[in-house]
Coordinates of C-alpha atoms in Angstrom, one line a residue:
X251 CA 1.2 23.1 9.5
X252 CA 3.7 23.7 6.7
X253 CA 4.2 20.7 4.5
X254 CA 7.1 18.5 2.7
X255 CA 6.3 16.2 1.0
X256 CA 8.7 13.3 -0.3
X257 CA 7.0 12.1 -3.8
X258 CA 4.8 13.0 -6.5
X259 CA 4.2 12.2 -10.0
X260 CA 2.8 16.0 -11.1
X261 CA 5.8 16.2 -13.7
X262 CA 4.7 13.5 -15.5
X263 CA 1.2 13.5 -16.0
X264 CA 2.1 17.6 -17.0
X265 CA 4.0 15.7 -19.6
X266 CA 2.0 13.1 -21.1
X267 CA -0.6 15.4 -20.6
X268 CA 0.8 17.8 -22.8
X269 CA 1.7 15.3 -25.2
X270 CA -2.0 14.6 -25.8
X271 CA -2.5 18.3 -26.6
X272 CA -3.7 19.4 -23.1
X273 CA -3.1 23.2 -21.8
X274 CA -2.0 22.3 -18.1
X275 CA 0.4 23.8 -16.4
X276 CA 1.6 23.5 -12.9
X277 CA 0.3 27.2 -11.4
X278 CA -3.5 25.9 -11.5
X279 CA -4.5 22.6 -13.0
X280 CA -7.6 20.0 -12.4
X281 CA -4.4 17.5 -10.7
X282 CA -4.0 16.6 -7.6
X283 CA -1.5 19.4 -7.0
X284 CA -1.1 22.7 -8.3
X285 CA 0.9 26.0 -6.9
X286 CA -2.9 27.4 -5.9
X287 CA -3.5 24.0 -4.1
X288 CA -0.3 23.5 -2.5
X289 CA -1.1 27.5 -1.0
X290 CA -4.1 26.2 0.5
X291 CA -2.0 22.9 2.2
X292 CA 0.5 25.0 3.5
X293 CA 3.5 23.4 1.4
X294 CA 7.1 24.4 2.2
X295 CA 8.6 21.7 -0.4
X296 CA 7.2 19.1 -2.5
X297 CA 9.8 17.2 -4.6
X298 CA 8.4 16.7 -8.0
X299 CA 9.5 12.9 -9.6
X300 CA 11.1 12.5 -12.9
X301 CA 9.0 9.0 -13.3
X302 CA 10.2 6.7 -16.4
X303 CA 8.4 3.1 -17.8
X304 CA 11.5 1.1 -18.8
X305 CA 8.8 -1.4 -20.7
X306 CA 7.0 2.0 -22.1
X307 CA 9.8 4.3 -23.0
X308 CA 12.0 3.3 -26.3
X309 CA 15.0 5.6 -24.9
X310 CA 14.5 6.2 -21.3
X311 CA 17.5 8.8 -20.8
X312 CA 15.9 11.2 -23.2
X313 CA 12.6 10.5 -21.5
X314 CA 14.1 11.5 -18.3
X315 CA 15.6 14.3 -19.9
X316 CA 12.8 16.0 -21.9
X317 CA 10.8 15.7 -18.5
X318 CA 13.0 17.9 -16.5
X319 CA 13.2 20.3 -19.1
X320 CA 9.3 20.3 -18.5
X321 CA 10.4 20.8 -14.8
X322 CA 12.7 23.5 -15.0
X323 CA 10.3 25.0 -17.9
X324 CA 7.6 25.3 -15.2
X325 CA 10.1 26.5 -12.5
X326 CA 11.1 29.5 -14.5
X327 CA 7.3 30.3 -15.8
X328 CA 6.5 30.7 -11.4
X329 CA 9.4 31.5 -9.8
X330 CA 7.6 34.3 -8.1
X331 CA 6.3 31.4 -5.9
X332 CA 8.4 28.3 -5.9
X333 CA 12.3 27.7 -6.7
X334 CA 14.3 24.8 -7.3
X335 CA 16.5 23.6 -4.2
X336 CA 19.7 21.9 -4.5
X337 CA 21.0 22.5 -1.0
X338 CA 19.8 22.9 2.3
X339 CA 21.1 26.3 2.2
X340 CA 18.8 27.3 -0.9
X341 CA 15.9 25.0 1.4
X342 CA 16.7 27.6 4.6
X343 CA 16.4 30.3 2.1
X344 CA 13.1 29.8 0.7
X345 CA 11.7 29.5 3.6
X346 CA 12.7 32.7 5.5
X347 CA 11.4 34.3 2.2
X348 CA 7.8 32.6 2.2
X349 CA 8.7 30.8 -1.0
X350 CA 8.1 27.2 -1.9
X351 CA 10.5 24.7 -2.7
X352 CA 11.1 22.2 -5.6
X353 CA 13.6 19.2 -5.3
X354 CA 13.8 17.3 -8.3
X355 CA 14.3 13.7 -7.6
X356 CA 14.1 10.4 -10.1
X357 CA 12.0 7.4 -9.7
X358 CA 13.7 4.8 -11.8
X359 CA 17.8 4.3 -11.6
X360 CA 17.6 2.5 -15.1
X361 CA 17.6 5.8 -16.8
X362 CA 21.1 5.8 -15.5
X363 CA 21.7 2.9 -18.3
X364 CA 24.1 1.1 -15.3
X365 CA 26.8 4.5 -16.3
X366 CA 27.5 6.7 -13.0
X367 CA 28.8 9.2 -15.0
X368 CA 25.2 9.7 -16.2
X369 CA 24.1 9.5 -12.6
X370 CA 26.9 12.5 -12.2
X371 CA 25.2 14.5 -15.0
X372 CA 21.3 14.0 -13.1
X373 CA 23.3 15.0 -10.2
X374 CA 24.6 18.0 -11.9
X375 CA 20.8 19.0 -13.1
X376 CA 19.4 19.4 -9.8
X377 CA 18.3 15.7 -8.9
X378 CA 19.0 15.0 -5.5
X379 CA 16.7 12.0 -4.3
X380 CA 16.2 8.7 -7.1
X381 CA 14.5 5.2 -6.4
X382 CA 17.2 2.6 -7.7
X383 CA 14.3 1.0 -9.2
X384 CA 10.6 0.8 -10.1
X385 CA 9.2 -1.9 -11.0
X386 CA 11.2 -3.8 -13.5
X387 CA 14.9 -5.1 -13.0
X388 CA 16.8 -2.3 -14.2
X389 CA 21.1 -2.5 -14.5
X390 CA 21.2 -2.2 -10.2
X391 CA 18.7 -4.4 -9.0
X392 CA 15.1 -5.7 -8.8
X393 CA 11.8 -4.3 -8.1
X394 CA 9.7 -5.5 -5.0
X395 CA 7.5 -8.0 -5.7
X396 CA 7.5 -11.0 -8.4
X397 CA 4.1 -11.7 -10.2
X398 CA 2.2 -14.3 -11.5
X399 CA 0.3 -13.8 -14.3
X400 CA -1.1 -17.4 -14.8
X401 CA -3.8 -18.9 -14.0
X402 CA -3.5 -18.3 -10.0
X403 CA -2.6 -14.3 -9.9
X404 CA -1.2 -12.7 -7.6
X405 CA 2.1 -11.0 -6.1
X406 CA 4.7 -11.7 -3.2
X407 CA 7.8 -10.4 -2.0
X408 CA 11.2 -10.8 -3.3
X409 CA 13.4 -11.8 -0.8
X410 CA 16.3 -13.5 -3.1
X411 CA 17.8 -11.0 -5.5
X412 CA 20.1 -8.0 -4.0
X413 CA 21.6 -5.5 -5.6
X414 CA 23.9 -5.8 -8.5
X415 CA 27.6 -4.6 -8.6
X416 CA 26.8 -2.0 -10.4
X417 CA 24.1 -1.1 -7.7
X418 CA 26.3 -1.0 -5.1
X419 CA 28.3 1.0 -6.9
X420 CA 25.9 3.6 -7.4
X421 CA 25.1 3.2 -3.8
X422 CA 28.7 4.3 -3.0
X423 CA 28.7 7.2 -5.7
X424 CA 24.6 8.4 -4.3
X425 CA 26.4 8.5 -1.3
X426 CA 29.5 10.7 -2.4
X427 CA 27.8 12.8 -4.3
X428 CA 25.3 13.8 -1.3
X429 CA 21.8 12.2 -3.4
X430 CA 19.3 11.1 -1.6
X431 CA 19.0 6.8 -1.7
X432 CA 15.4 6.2 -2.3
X433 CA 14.3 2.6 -1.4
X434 CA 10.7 2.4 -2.1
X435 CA 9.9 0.2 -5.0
X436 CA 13.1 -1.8 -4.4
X437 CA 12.2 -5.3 -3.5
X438 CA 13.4 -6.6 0.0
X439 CA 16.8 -8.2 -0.7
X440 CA 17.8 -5.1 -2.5
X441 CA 16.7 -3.1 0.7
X442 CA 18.6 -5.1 3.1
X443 CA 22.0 -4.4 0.8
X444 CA 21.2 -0.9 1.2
X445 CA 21.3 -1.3 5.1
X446 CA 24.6 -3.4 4.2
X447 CA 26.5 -1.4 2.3
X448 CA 25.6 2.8 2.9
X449 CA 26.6 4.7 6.1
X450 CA 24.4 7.8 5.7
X451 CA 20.4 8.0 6.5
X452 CA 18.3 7.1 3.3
X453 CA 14.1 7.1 2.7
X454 CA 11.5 5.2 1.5
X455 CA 10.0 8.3 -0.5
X456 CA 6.5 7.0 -0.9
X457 CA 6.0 3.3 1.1
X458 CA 3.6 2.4 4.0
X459 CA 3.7 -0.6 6.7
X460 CA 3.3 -4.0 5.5
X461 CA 1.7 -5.0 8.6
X462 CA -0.9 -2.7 7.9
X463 CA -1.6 -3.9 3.8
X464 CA 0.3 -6.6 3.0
X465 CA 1.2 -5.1 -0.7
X466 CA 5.1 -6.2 -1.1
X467 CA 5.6 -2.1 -1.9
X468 CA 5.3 -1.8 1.8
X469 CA 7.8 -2.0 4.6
X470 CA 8.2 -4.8 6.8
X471 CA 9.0 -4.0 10.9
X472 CA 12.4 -5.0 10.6
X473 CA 12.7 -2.2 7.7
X474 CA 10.8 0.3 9.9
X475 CA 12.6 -0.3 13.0
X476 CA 16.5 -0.3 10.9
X477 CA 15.0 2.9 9.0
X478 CA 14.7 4.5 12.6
X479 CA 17.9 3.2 14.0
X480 CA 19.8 4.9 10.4
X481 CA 18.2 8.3 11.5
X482 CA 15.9 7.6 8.1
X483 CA 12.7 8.6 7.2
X484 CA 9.5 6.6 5.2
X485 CA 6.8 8.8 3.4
X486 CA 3.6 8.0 4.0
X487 CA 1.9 6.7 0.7
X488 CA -1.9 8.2 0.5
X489 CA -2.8 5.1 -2.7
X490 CA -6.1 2.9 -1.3
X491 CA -4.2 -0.5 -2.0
X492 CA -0.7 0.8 -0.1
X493 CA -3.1 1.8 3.2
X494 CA -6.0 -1.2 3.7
X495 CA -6.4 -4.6 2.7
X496 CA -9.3 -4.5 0.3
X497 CA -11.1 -7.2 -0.4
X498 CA -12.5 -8.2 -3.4
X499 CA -15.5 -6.3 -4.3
X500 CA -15.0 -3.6 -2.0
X501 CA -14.5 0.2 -3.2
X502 CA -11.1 0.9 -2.6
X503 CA -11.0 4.3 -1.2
X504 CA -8.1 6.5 0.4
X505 CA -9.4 7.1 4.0
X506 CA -7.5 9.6 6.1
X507 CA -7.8 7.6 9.4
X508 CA -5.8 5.0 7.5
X509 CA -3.4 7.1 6.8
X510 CA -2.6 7.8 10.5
X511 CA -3.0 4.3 11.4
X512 CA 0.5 3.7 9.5
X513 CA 1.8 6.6 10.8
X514 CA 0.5 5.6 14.8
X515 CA 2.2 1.8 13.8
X516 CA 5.4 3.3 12.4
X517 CA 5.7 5.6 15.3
X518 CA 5.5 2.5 17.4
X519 CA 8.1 0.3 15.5
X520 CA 10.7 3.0 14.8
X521 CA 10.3 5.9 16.4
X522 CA 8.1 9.0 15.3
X523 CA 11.8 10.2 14.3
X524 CA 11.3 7.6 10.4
X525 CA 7.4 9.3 9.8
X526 CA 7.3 11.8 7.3
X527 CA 4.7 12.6 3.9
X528 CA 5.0 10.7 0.8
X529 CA 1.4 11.2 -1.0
X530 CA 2.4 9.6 -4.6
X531 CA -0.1 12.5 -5.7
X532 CA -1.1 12.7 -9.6
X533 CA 0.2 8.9 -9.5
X534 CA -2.4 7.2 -7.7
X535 CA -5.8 6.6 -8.6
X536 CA -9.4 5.9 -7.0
X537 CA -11.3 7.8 -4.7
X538 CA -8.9 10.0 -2.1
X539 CA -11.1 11.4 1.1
X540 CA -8.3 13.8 1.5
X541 CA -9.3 14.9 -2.4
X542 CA -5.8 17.0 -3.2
X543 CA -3.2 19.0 -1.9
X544 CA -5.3 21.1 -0.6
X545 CA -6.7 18.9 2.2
X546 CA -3.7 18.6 4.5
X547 CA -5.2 20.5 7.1
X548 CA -7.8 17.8 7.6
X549 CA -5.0 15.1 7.6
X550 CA -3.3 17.2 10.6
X551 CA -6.5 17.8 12.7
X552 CA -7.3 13.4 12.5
X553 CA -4.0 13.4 13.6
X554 CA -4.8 15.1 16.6
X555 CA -8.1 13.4 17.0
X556 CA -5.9 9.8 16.9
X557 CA -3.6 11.3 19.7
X558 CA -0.3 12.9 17.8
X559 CA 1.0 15.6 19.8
X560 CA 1.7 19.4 18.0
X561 CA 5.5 18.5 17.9
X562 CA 4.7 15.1 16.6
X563 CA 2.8 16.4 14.4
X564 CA 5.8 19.4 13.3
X565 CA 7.9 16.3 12.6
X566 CA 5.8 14.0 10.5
X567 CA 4.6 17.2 8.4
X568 CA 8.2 18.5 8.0
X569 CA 10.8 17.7 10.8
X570 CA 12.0 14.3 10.3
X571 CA 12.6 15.2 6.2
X572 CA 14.4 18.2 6.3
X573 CA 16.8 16.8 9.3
X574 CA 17.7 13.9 6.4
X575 CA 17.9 16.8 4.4
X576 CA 20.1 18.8 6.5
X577 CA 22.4 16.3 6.5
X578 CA 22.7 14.7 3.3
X579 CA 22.3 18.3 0.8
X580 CA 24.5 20.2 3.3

């Protein structure tokens, strides 16, 4: 079952990798994805995350930038097997010619510095999905959850601070330019201003169901349900702490029936239509039982054992991302 999948952090661990003095490259690499890898899973398109630490980075613009040179570096070095999409035209083409895709998208607006004529200029370099946040406040809003590092630790939601003006106006520009609105990692009262203020469909690249693991990174029911009613789509997240509960003391482990426990519950709030693949590969850690890219095949067949039909199955895989794709990179 040919795969797209939303969100991965590949990119930047090639980069920092590299920046300790490790030979890794994308074709074949101990990561959790790799060209021989995403072979064996039957990928059609993985985008491939220009991911930035505002509290890490001194000058997080030429972060951003010195990672997509990585990106393109890589994308010339195996274009025999993978090309960079900008379009759904240059999508269509690659697949008639058995080729996979690269979309390069951006998690972390702030490397925007709150200027959409730098925004443009991503635009112009092939970025065509970003997250308007991660998770510090950044020029256009807030990240999802508020934490307590005192005594009493712990996280909750944050339902008070919405976008900024300058995030809506970026919203508006995302919008005109035909780039991809990313909401996961956005707290909740910037997601509901993206429901306010945008027209087109949007995704949560790499978010689960709150209901499911209460981790304020995942999406409540409203959110499912309005992400279905938009014609949107939510990538499931394969990180242990996104998927279960864990209690404390327990070994938090990626199971595979978890994973299609979020898709069976998001199916039922919003329609198989918002489902899609979101794995936050070589940017999670702990133990994964689906172990790399390689292991989508055993993802599709608990699928089927949980009750997904073959077309259901064709949408969560690919379907229900490419139509958002269709429409927004037409």
């Amino acid at each position: 079952m040919r795969v797209v999948d939303m969100h991965c952090d590949t990119v930047y661990e090639i980069f920092e990798r590299r920046a300790e003095g490790e030979k890794v490259c994308l074709r074949s690499s101990g990561l959790h994805l790799d060209l021989e890898k995403m072979k064996k899973g039957d990928y059609g398109l993985q985008n491939f995350a220009v991911y930035v630490n505002l509290k890490k980075t001194e000058d997080p613009f030429c972060r951003a930038m010195e990672m997509i040179d990585t990106f393109y570096e890589e994308m010339r070095a195996n274009e025999d097997i993978i090309g960079v999409v900008r379009s759904w035209k240059e999508i269509c083409r690659n697949w008639e010619e058995g080729r996979m895709s690269a979309m390069l998208t951006m998690e972390e607006g702030g490397v925007c510095r709150g200027d959409v004529r730098l925004l443009r200029d991503f635009y112009r370099l092939g970025v065509r999905m970003m997250t308007l946040t991660w998770n510090f406040p950044n020029q256009l809003g807030y990240p999802n959850r508020i934490v307590n590092e005192g005594p009493e630790k712990g996280c909750w939601p944050d339902t008070e601070h919405g976008l900024t003006e300058k995030g809506l106006e970026f919203l508006d520009e995302m919008e005109r330019l035909g780039m991809i609105i990313d909401i996961s990692h956005l707290n909740d009262a910037g997601i509901r201003d993206v429901f306010a203020h945008t027209r087109k469909p949007f995704v949560a690249s790499h978010s689960n169901a709150r209901a499911l693991a209460g981790h304020p990174r995942n999406l409540t029911d409203d959110m499912i349900r309005g992400l279905g009613e938009r014609g949107g789509v939510a990538g499931i997240n394969y990180c242990p702490a996104f998927l279960h509960d864990w209690k404390d003391g327990e070994q938090a482990r990626s199971l595979i029936s978890h994973m299609v426990d979020h898709m069976r519950h998001m199916k039922q709030t919003g329609g198989v239509g918002c489902v899609g693949l979101g794995s936050d590969f070589d940017g999670i850690r702990g133990e994964l039982e689906l172990g790399d890219g390689s292991g989508l095949p055993l993802l599709e067949a608990e699928m089927r054992r949980q009750g997904f039909t073959s077309s259901e199955i064709e949408a969560v895989f690919h379907g229900n991302v490419l139509r958002v794709y269709r429409e927004i990179l037409a």
